[in-house]
PDB file of C-alpha atoms in Angstrom:
ATOM      1  CA  GLU A   1     -85.466  32.888  -1.381  1.00  0.00           C
ATOM      2  CA  VAL A   2     -83.588  32.228   1.745  1.00  0.00           C
ATOM      3  CA  GLN A   3     -79.845  32.592   1.675  1.00  0.00           C
ATOM      4  CA  MET A   4     -76.760  32.655   3.628  1.00  0.00           C
ATOM      5  CA  VAL A   5     -73.448  33.096   2.462  1.00  0.00           C
ATOM      6  CA  GLU A   6     -70.485  32.850   4.682  1.00  0.00           C
ATOM      7  CA  SER A   7     -67.312  34.030   4.307  1.00  0.00           C
ATOM      8  CA  GLY A   8     -63.986  34.764   6.613  1.00  0.00           C
ATOM      9  CA  GLY A   9     -62.669  31.313   6.386  1.00  0.00           C
ATOM     10  CA  GLY A  10     -58.866  30.684   5.503  1.00  0.00           C
ATOM     11  CA  LEU A  11     -55.625  29.076   6.724  1.00  0.00           C
ATOM     12  CA  VAL A  12     -54.541  30.345  10.185  1.00  0.00           C
ATOM     13  CA  GLN A  13     -51.564  29.015  12.591  1.00  0.00           C
ATOM     14  CA  PRO A  14     -52.407  27.330  15.763  1.00  0.00           C
ATOM     15  CA  GLY A  15     -53.104  30.251  18.321  1.00  0.00           C
ATOM     16  CA  GLY A  16     -54.475  32.514  16.045  1.00  0.00           C
ATOM     17  CA  SER A  17     -57.952  34.326  15.101  1.00  0.00           C
ATOM     18  CA  LEU A  18     -60.416  34.595  12.426  1.00  0.00           C
ATOM     19  CA  ARG A  19     -63.933  35.989  12.154  1.00  0.00           C
ATOM     20  CA  LEU A  20     -66.268  34.314  10.248  1.00  0.00           C
ATOM     21  CA  SER A  21     -69.229  36.026   8.773  1.00  0.00           C
ATOM     22  CA  CYS A  22     -72.823  34.901   7.173  1.00  0.00           C
ATOM     23  CA  ALA A  23     -74.937  37.475   5.530  1.00  0.00           C
ATOM     24  CA  ALA A  24     -78.327  36.478   5.467  1.00  0.00           C
ATOM     25  CA  SER A  25     -81.425  37.024   3.303  1.00  0.00           C
ATOM     26  CA  GLY A  26     -84.895  36.319   2.524  1.00  0.00           C
ATOM     27  CA  PHE A  27     -86.338  36.048   5.864  1.00  0.00           C
ATOM     28  CA  THR A  28     -86.976  38.287   8.957  1.00  0.00           C
ATOM     29  CA  PHE A  29     -83.449  37.604  10.160  1.00  0.00           C
ATOM     30  CA  SER A  30     -84.198  39.022  13.988  1.00  0.00           C
ATOM     31  CA  SER A  31     -87.386  36.440  14.435  1.00  0.00           C
ATOM     32  CA  HIS A  32     -84.805  33.113  14.262  1.00  0.00           C
ATOM     33  CA  ALA A  33     -81.933  31.808  16.335  1.00  0.00           C
ATOM     34  CA  MET A  34     -78.983  31.383  14.155  1.00  0.00           C
ATOM     35  CA  SER A  35     -76.372  28.394  14.832  1.00  0.00           C
ATOM     36  CA  TRP A  36     -72.864  27.641  13.733  1.00  0.00           C
ATOM     37  CA  VAL A  37     -72.493  23.924  12.752  1.00  0.00           C
ATOM     38  CA  ARG A  38     -68.756  22.656  11.564  1.00  0.00           C
ATOM     39  CA  GLN A  39     -68.058  19.291   9.824  1.00  0.00           C
ATOM     40  CA  ALA A  40     -64.230  17.726  10.006  1.00  0.00           C
ATOM     41  CA  PRO A  41     -64.079  15.514   7.864  1.00  0.00           C
ATOM     42  CA  LYS A  42     -67.210  13.899   7.804  1.00  0.00           C
ATOM     43  CA  GLY A  43     -69.375  14.187  10.881  1.00  0.00           C
ATOM     44  CA  LEU A  44     -71.417  17.319  11.861  1.00  0.00           C
ATOM     45  CA  GLU A  45     -70.781  18.849  15.210  1.00  0.00           C
ATOM     46  CA  TRP A  46     -72.931  21.821  16.825  1.00  0.00           C
ATOM     47  CA  VAL A  47     -70.733  24.586  17.692  1.00  0.00           C
ATOM     48  CA  SER A  48     -72.704  27.524  18.798  1.00  0.00           C
ATOM     49  CA  ALA A  49     -76.148  29.445  18.882  1.00  0.00           C
ATOM     50  CA  ILE A  50     -77.834  32.868  19.441  1.00  0.00           C
ATOM     51  CA  SER A  51     -81.192  33.911  20.011  1.00  0.00           C
ATOM     52  CA  GLY A  52     -82.968  35.897  17.694  1.00  0.00           C
ATOM     53  CA  SER A  53     -82.504  39.137  20.010  1.00  0.00           C
ATOM     54  CA  GLY A  54     -78.766  38.247  20.455  1.00  0.00           C
ATOM     55  CA  GLY A  55     -79.409  38.303  23.935  1.00  0.00           C
ATOM     56  CA  SER A  56     -78.609  34.775  24.773  1.00  0.00           C
ATOM     57  CA  THR A  57     -75.846  32.523  23.472  1.00  0.00           C
ATOM     58  CA  TYR A  58     -74.841  29.062  23.688  1.00  0.00           C
ATOM     59  CA  TYR A  59     -71.652  27.289  23.209  1.00  0.00           C
ATOM     60  CA  ALA A  60     -70.273  23.691  22.869  1.00  0.00           C
ATOM     61  CA  ASP A  61     -67.943  22.545  25.410  1.00  0.00           C
ATOM     62  CA  SER A  62     -65.076  22.348  22.777  1.00  0.00           C
ATOM     63  CA  VAL A  63     -64.930  25.827  22.116  1.00  0.00           C
ATOM     64  CA  LYS A  64     -66.580  27.468  25.120  1.00  0.00           C
ATOM     65  CA  GLY A  65     -64.256  30.398  26.339  1.00  0.00           C
ATOM     66  CA  ARG A  66     -62.564  30.698  22.842  1.00  0.00           C
ATOM     67  CA  PHE A  67     -65.188  31.668  20.523  1.00  0.00           C
ATOM     68  CA  THR A  68     -67.907  34.273  20.584  1.00  0.00           C
ATOM     69  CA  ILE A  69     -71.303  34.303  18.491  1.00  0.00           C
ATOM     70  CA  SER A  70     -72.911  37.661  17.841  1.00  0.00           C
ATOM     71  CA  ARG A  71     -75.417  39.056  15.436  1.00  0.00           C
ATOM     72  CA  ASP A  72     -76.104  42.763  13.944  1.00  0.00           C
ATOM     73  CA  ASN A  73     -79.665  42.264  13.056  1.00  0.00           C
ATOM     74  CA  SER A  74     -79.521  45.549  11.081  1.00  0.00           C
ATOM     75  CA  LYS A  75     -77.221  44.118   8.962  1.00  0.00           C
ATOM     76  CA  ASN A  76     -78.778  40.676   8.739  1.00  0.00           C
ATOM     77  CA  THR A  77     -75.531  39.098   9.611  1.00  0.00           C
ATOM     78  CA  LEU A  78     -74.314  36.427  12.153  1.00  0.00           C
ATOM     79  CA  TYR A  79     -70.774  36.303  13.341  1.00  0.00           C
ATOM     80  CA  LEU A  80     -68.404  33.821  14.866  1.00  0.00           C
ATOM     81  CA  GLN A  81     -65.060  35.190  16.615  1.00  0.00           C
ATOM     82  CA  MET A  82     -62.641  32.259  16.789  1.00  0.00           C
ATOM     83  CA  ASN A  83     -59.580  32.732  19.137  1.00  0.00           C
ATOM     84  CA  SER A  84     -56.682  30.498  20.280  1.00  0.00           C
ATOM     85  CA  LEU A  85     -57.725  28.041  17.194  1.00  0.00           C
ATOM     86  CA  ARG A  86     -56.341  24.644  17.357  1.00  0.00           C
ATOM     87  CA  ALA A  87     -55.625  22.127  14.747  1.00  0.00           C
ATOM     88  CA  GLU A  88     -58.806  20.298  15.969  1.00  0.00           C
ATOM     89  CA  ASP A  89     -60.941  23.334  14.586  1.00  0.00           C
ATOM     90  CA  THR A  90     -60.088  22.501  11.207  1.00  0.00           C
ATOM     91  CA  ALA A  91     -63.617  22.272   9.604  1.00  0.00           C
ATOM     92  CA  VAL A  92     -65.991  23.499   7.252  1.00  0.00           C
ATOM     93  CA  TYR A  93     -68.151  25.824   8.852  1.00  0.00           C
ATOM     94  CA  TYR A  94     -71.959  26.391   8.353  1.00  0.00           C
ATOM     95  CA  CYS A  95     -74.351  28.862   9.570  1.00  0.00           C
ATOM     96  CA  ALA A  96     -77.534  27.481   9.811  1.00  0.00           C
ATOM     97  CA  LYS A  97     -81.070  29.375  10.288  1.00  0.00           C
ATOM     98  CA  ALA A  98     -83.528  27.887  12.924  1.00  0.00           C
ATOM     99  CA  SER A  99     -86.841  26.571  11.984  1.00  0.00           C
ATOM    100  CA  ASP A 100     -88.441  27.819  14.625  1.00  0.00           C
ATOM    101  CA  SER A 101     -89.617  31.280  14.268  1.00  0.00           C
ATOM    102  CA  SER A 102     -89.801  32.353  17.934  1.00  0.00           C
ATOM    103  CA  GLY A 103     -86.240  33.381  18.069  1.00  0.00           C
ATOM    104  CA  TYR A 104     -85.573  31.221  20.782  1.00  0.00           C
ATOM    105  CA  TYR A 105     -85.100  27.470  19.623  1.00  0.00           C
ATOM    106  CA  PHE A 106     -82.539  26.246  17.477  1.00  0.00           C
ATOM    107  CA  THR A 107     -82.560  22.438  17.846  1.00  0.00           C
ATOM    108  CA  SER A 108     -83.589  22.055  14.099  1.00  0.00           C
ATOM    109  CA  SER A 109     -82.241  24.083  11.271  1.00  0.00           C
ATOM    110  CA  ASP A 110     -84.143  24.520   7.846  1.00  0.00           C
ATOM    111  CA  TYR A 111     -81.558  26.650   5.894  1.00  0.00           C
ATOM    112  CA  TRP A 112     -77.951  26.422   5.790  1.00  0.00           C
ATOM    113  CA  GLY A 113     -75.339  28.286   4.204  1.00  0.00           C
ATOM    114  CA  GLN A 114     -72.545  26.805   1.513  1.00  0.00           C
ATOM    115  CA  GLY A 115     -70.095  26.404   4.384  1.00  0.00           C
ATOM    116  CA  THR A 116     -66.558  28.384   4.907  1.00  0.00           C
ATOM    117  CA  LEU A 117     -63.370  26.169   5.291  1.00  0.00           C
ATOM    118  CA  VAL A 118     -61.116  26.829   8.251  1.00  0.00           C
ATOM    119  CA  THR A 119     -57.724  25.363   8.424  1.00  0.00           C
ATOM    120  CA  VAL A 120     -55.843  25.422  11.408  1.00  0.00           C
ATOM    121  CA  SER A 121     -52.105  24.644  10.656  1.00  0.00           C
ATOM    122  CA  SER A 122     -48.354  25.837  10.767  1.00  0.00           C
TER     123      SER A 122
ATOM    124  CA  GLN B   1     -67.103   9.339  19.358  1.00  0.00           C
ATOM    125  CA  SER B   2     -70.578  10.987  18.486  1.00  0.00           C
ATOM    126  CA  ALA B   3     -73.066  11.224  21.349  1.00  0.00           C
ATOM    127  CA  LEU B   4     -75.888   9.552  18.991  1.00  0.00           C
ATOM    128  CA  THR B   5     -75.062   6.314  17.483  1.00  0.00           C
ATOM    129  CA  GLN B   6     -76.058   5.528  13.875  1.00  0.00           C
ATOM    130  CA  PRO B   7     -75.320   2.675  11.822  1.00  0.00           C
ATOM    131  CA  ALA B   8     -72.365   3.584   9.364  1.00  0.00           C
ATOM    132  CA  SER B   9     -74.362   2.420   6.602  1.00  0.00           C
ATOM    133  CA  VAL B  10     -77.539   0.892   5.050  1.00  0.00           C
ATOM    134  CA  SER B  11     -78.469   0.135   1.582  1.00  0.00           C
ATOM    135  CA  GLY B  12     -81.445  -1.157  -0.449  1.00  0.00           C
ATOM    136  CA  SER B  13     -83.063  -1.383  -3.767  1.00  0.00           C
ATOM    137  CA  PRO B  14     -85.017   1.134  -5.552  1.00  0.00           C
ATOM    138  CA  GLY B  15     -88.654   1.208  -4.615  1.00  0.00           C
ATOM    139  CA  GLN B  16     -88.000  -0.687  -1.390  1.00  0.00           C
ATOM    140  CA  SER B  17     -88.052   1.130   2.518  1.00  0.00           C
ATOM    141  CA  ILE B  18     -85.162   1.565   4.663  1.00  0.00           C
ATOM    142  CA  THR B  19     -84.823   2.511   8.318  1.00  0.00           C
ATOM    143  CA  ILE B  20     -81.835   4.261   9.963  1.00  0.00           C
ATOM    144  CA  SER B  21     -81.821   4.145  13.597  1.00  0.00           C
ATOM    145  CA  CYS B  22     -80.346   7.086  16.094  1.00  0.00           C
ATOM    146  CA  THR B  23     -79.804   5.867  19.663  1.00  0.00           C
ATOM    147  CA  GLY B  24     -79.025   8.286  22.462  1.00  0.00           C
ATOM    148  CA  THR B  25     -79.937   8.172  26.370  1.00  0.00           C
ATOM    149  CA  SER B  26     -82.719   9.612  28.107  1.00  0.00           C
ATOM    150  CA  SER B  27     -80.881  12.657  28.508  1.00  0.00           C
ATOM    151  CA  ASP B  28     -81.499  13.624  25.046  1.00  0.00           C
ATOM    152  CA  VAL B  29     -83.238  11.200  22.236  1.00  0.00           C
ATOM    153  CA  GLY B  30     -85.413   9.713  24.898  1.00  0.00           C
ATOM    154  CA  GLY B  31     -86.348  12.665  27.020  1.00  0.00           C
ATOM    155  CA  TYR B  32     -87.409  15.376  24.726  1.00  0.00           C
ATOM    156  CA  ASN B  33     -89.161  15.153  21.195  1.00  0.00           C
ATOM    157  CA  TYR B  34     -86.319  17.613  19.744  1.00  0.00           C
ATOM    158  CA  VAL B  35     -84.988  14.989  17.160  1.00  0.00           C
ATOM    159  CA  SER B  36     -83.898  16.039  13.593  1.00  0.00           C
ATOM    160  CA  TRP B  37     -82.851  14.457  10.487  1.00  0.00           C
ATOM    161  CA  TYR B  38     -80.625  15.909   7.801  1.00  0.00           C
ATOM    162  CA  GLN B  39     -79.732  14.935   4.548  1.00  0.00           C
ATOM    163  CA  GLN B  40     -76.415  15.643   2.785  1.00  0.00           C
ATOM    164  CA  HIS B  41     -75.136  14.942  -0.638  1.00  0.00           C
ATOM    165  CA  PRO B  42     -71.537  15.165  -1.207  1.00  0.00           C
ATOM    166  CA  GLY B  43     -69.856  18.406  -1.359  1.00  0.00           C
ATOM    167  CA  LYS B  44     -73.474  19.992  -0.355  1.00  0.00           C
ATOM    168  CA  ALA B  45     -74.650  21.509   2.768  1.00  0.00           C
ATOM    169  CA  PRO B  46     -77.113  19.387   5.035  1.00  0.00           C
ATOM    170  CA  LYS B  47     -80.904  19.426   4.049  1.00  0.00           C
ATOM    171  CA  LEU B  48     -83.630  19.442   6.891  1.00  0.00           C
ATOM    172  CA  MET B  49     -85.842  16.139   6.080  1.00  0.00           C
ATOM    173  CA  ILE B  50     -87.427  15.775   9.388  1.00  0.00           C
ATOM    174  CA  TYR B  51     -87.894  18.009  12.671  1.00  0.00           C
ATOM    175  CA  ASP B  52     -89.158  17.296  16.102  1.00  0.00           C
ATOM    176  CA  VAL B  53     -89.188  13.795  15.774  1.00  0.00           C
ATOM    177  CA  SER B  54     -91.661  13.520  13.076  1.00  0.00           C
ATOM    178  CA  ASN B  55     -92.475  16.472  10.957  1.00  0.00           C
ATOM    179  CA  ARG B  56     -91.696  17.034   7.751  1.00  0.00           C
ATOM    180  CA  PRO B  57     -90.483  20.534   6.167  1.00  0.00           C
ATOM    181  CA  SER B  58     -92.731  21.712   3.617  1.00  0.00           C
ATOM    182  CA  GLY B  59     -91.394  20.783   0.309  1.00  0.00           C
ATOM    183  CA  VAL B  60     -89.953  17.222   2.080  1.00  0.00           C
ATOM    184  CA  SER B  61     -91.450  14.244   0.264  1.00  0.00           C
ATOM    185  CA  ASN B  62     -93.649  12.421   2.261  1.00  0.00           C
ATOM    186  CA  ARG B  63     -91.348   9.466   1.379  1.00  0.00           C
ATOM    187  CA  PHE B  64     -89.288  10.454   4.399  1.00  0.00           C
ATOM    188  CA  SER B  65     -91.166   9.730   7.876  1.00  0.00           C
ATOM    189  CA  GLY B  66     -89.602   9.735  11.434  1.00  0.00           C
ATOM    190  CA  SER B  67     -90.671   8.157  14.699  1.00  0.00           C
ATOM    191  CA  LYS B  68     -89.311   7.240  18.178  1.00  0.00           C
ATOM    192  CA  SER B  69     -89.452   4.911  20.761  1.00  0.00           C
ATOM    193  CA  GLY B  70     -87.540   5.245  24.331  1.00  0.00           C
ATOM    194  CA  ASN B  71     -83.951   6.341  23.379  1.00  0.00           C
ATOM    195  CA  THR B  72     -83.996   5.305  19.820  1.00  0.00           C
ATOM    196  CA  ALA B  73     -85.122   7.585  17.023  1.00  0.00           C
ATOM    197  CA  SER B  74     -85.609   6.387  13.397  1.00  0.00           C
ATOM    198  CA  LEU B  75     -85.933   7.805   9.729  1.00  0.00           C
ATOM    199  CA  THR B  76     -87.564   5.712   7.585  1.00  0.00           C
ATOM    200  CA  ILE B  77     -87.687   6.257   3.543  1.00  0.00           C
ATOM    201  CA  SER B  78     -90.089   4.277   1.670  1.00  0.00           C
ATOM    202  CA  GLY B  79     -89.978   3.829  -2.112  1.00  0.00           C
ATOM    203  CA  LEU B  80     -86.219   4.390  -2.544  1.00  0.00           C
ATOM    204  CA  GLN B  81     -84.961   6.407  -5.515  1.00  0.00           C
ATOM    205  CA  ALA B  82     -81.684   7.057  -6.884  1.00  0.00           C
ATOM    206  CA  GLU B  83     -81.478  10.440  -5.533  1.00  0.00           C
ATOM    207  CA  ASP B  84     -81.887   9.311  -1.872  1.00  0.00           C
ATOM    208  CA  GLU B  85     -78.529   8.267  -1.717  1.00  0.00           C
ATOM    209  CA  ALA B  86     -77.011  10.581   0.407  1.00  0.00           C
ATOM    210  CA  ASP B  87     -75.322  10.660   4.007  1.00  0.00           C
ATOM    211  CA  TYR B  88     -77.995  11.160   6.860  1.00  0.00           C
ATOM    212  CA  TYR B  89     -77.267  12.391  10.278  1.00  0.00           C
ATOM    213  CA  CYS B  90     -79.586  12.799  13.315  1.00  0.00           C
ATOM    214  CA  SER B  91     -79.459  15.106  16.213  1.00  0.00           C
ATOM    215  CA  SER B  92     -81.020  15.780  19.358  1.00  0.00           C
ATOM    216  CA  TYR B  93     -81.422  18.365  22.332  1.00  0.00           C
ATOM    217  CA  THR B  94     -79.468  17.078  25.307  1.00  0.00           C
ATOM    218  CA  THR B  95     -79.305  18.400  28.641  1.00  0.00           C
ATOM    219  CA  SER B  96     -75.647  18.115  28.540  1.00  0.00           C
ATOM    220  CA  SER B  97     -73.904  21.369  28.501  1.00  0.00           C
ATOM    221  CA  THR B  98     -73.203  20.983  24.749  1.00  0.00           C
ATOM    222  CA  LEU B  99     -77.198  21.718  23.841  1.00  0.00           C
ATOM    223  CA  VAL B 100     -77.249  20.057  20.567  1.00  0.00           C
ATOM    224  CA  VAL B 101     -75.641  16.765  19.570  1.00  0.00           C
ATOM    225  CA  PHE B 102     -75.405  14.664  16.428  1.00  0.00           C
ATOM    226  CA  GLY B 103     -75.111  11.212  15.411  1.00  0.00           C
ATOM    227  CA  GLY B 104     -72.076   9.969  13.335  1.00  0.00           C
ATOM    228  CA  GLY B 105     -74.017   9.890  10.489  1.00  0.00           C
ATOM    229  CA  THR B 106     -75.033   6.764   8.084  1.00  0.00           C
ATOM    230  CA  LYS B 107     -74.331   6.432   4.326  1.00  0.00           C
ATOM    231  CA  LEU B 108     -77.542   5.368   2.349  1.00  0.00           C
ATOM    232  CA  THR B 109     -76.424   3.280  -1.031  1.00  0.00           C
ATOM    233  CA  VAL B 110     -79.423   2.624  -3.274  1.00  0.00           C
ATOM    234  CA  LEU B 111     -78.150  -0.155  -5.102  1.00  0.00           C
TER     235      LEU B 111
END
């Protein structure tokens, strides 16, 4: 059974940092690109993606230069390092598995975690 | 404002069919066959219903179908059931520097 479990969310002050983790199981982790998608308070927003090998990373303009995506394929874990956080980064953050198994494409995601809430407020 | 435009709400009676539209541009929906549709029930994670315009993942009911014409993609749900009541989001690859864009979401009400 495919499972993704996010952790690391919480309350942080503007300008602060957080590191989100996503532990994956039930599939060949390194064969799939992975994404972070956030939701606040209603609509979905793609944040970042990483290829299966970890060699290619992609970011939305809204987080470029502040967020860093990475993965540890030996631990089947995806990360999102978030720096210089702003109030507008407040959202539920989901990790999502690309449905394509080439390791490159991430335009659709067939499994999502339950999400972790990030609140940026003083 | 979302990059892809969806109606805020649609409704239908059990057994009927409804269609949700998703309008973009030639830089996203119209230019590539990378449109996906997600269903989201309150408090739950999104669920992939359609990928690459018209493909259904295994386990998704064949009552759900996708299509595209020009810059507009559509999700059709036939034989509406009460459990179809949810929010639906479209997404697409885009040539803009933000590589994936979502629609604003459509709330489906089953009357």
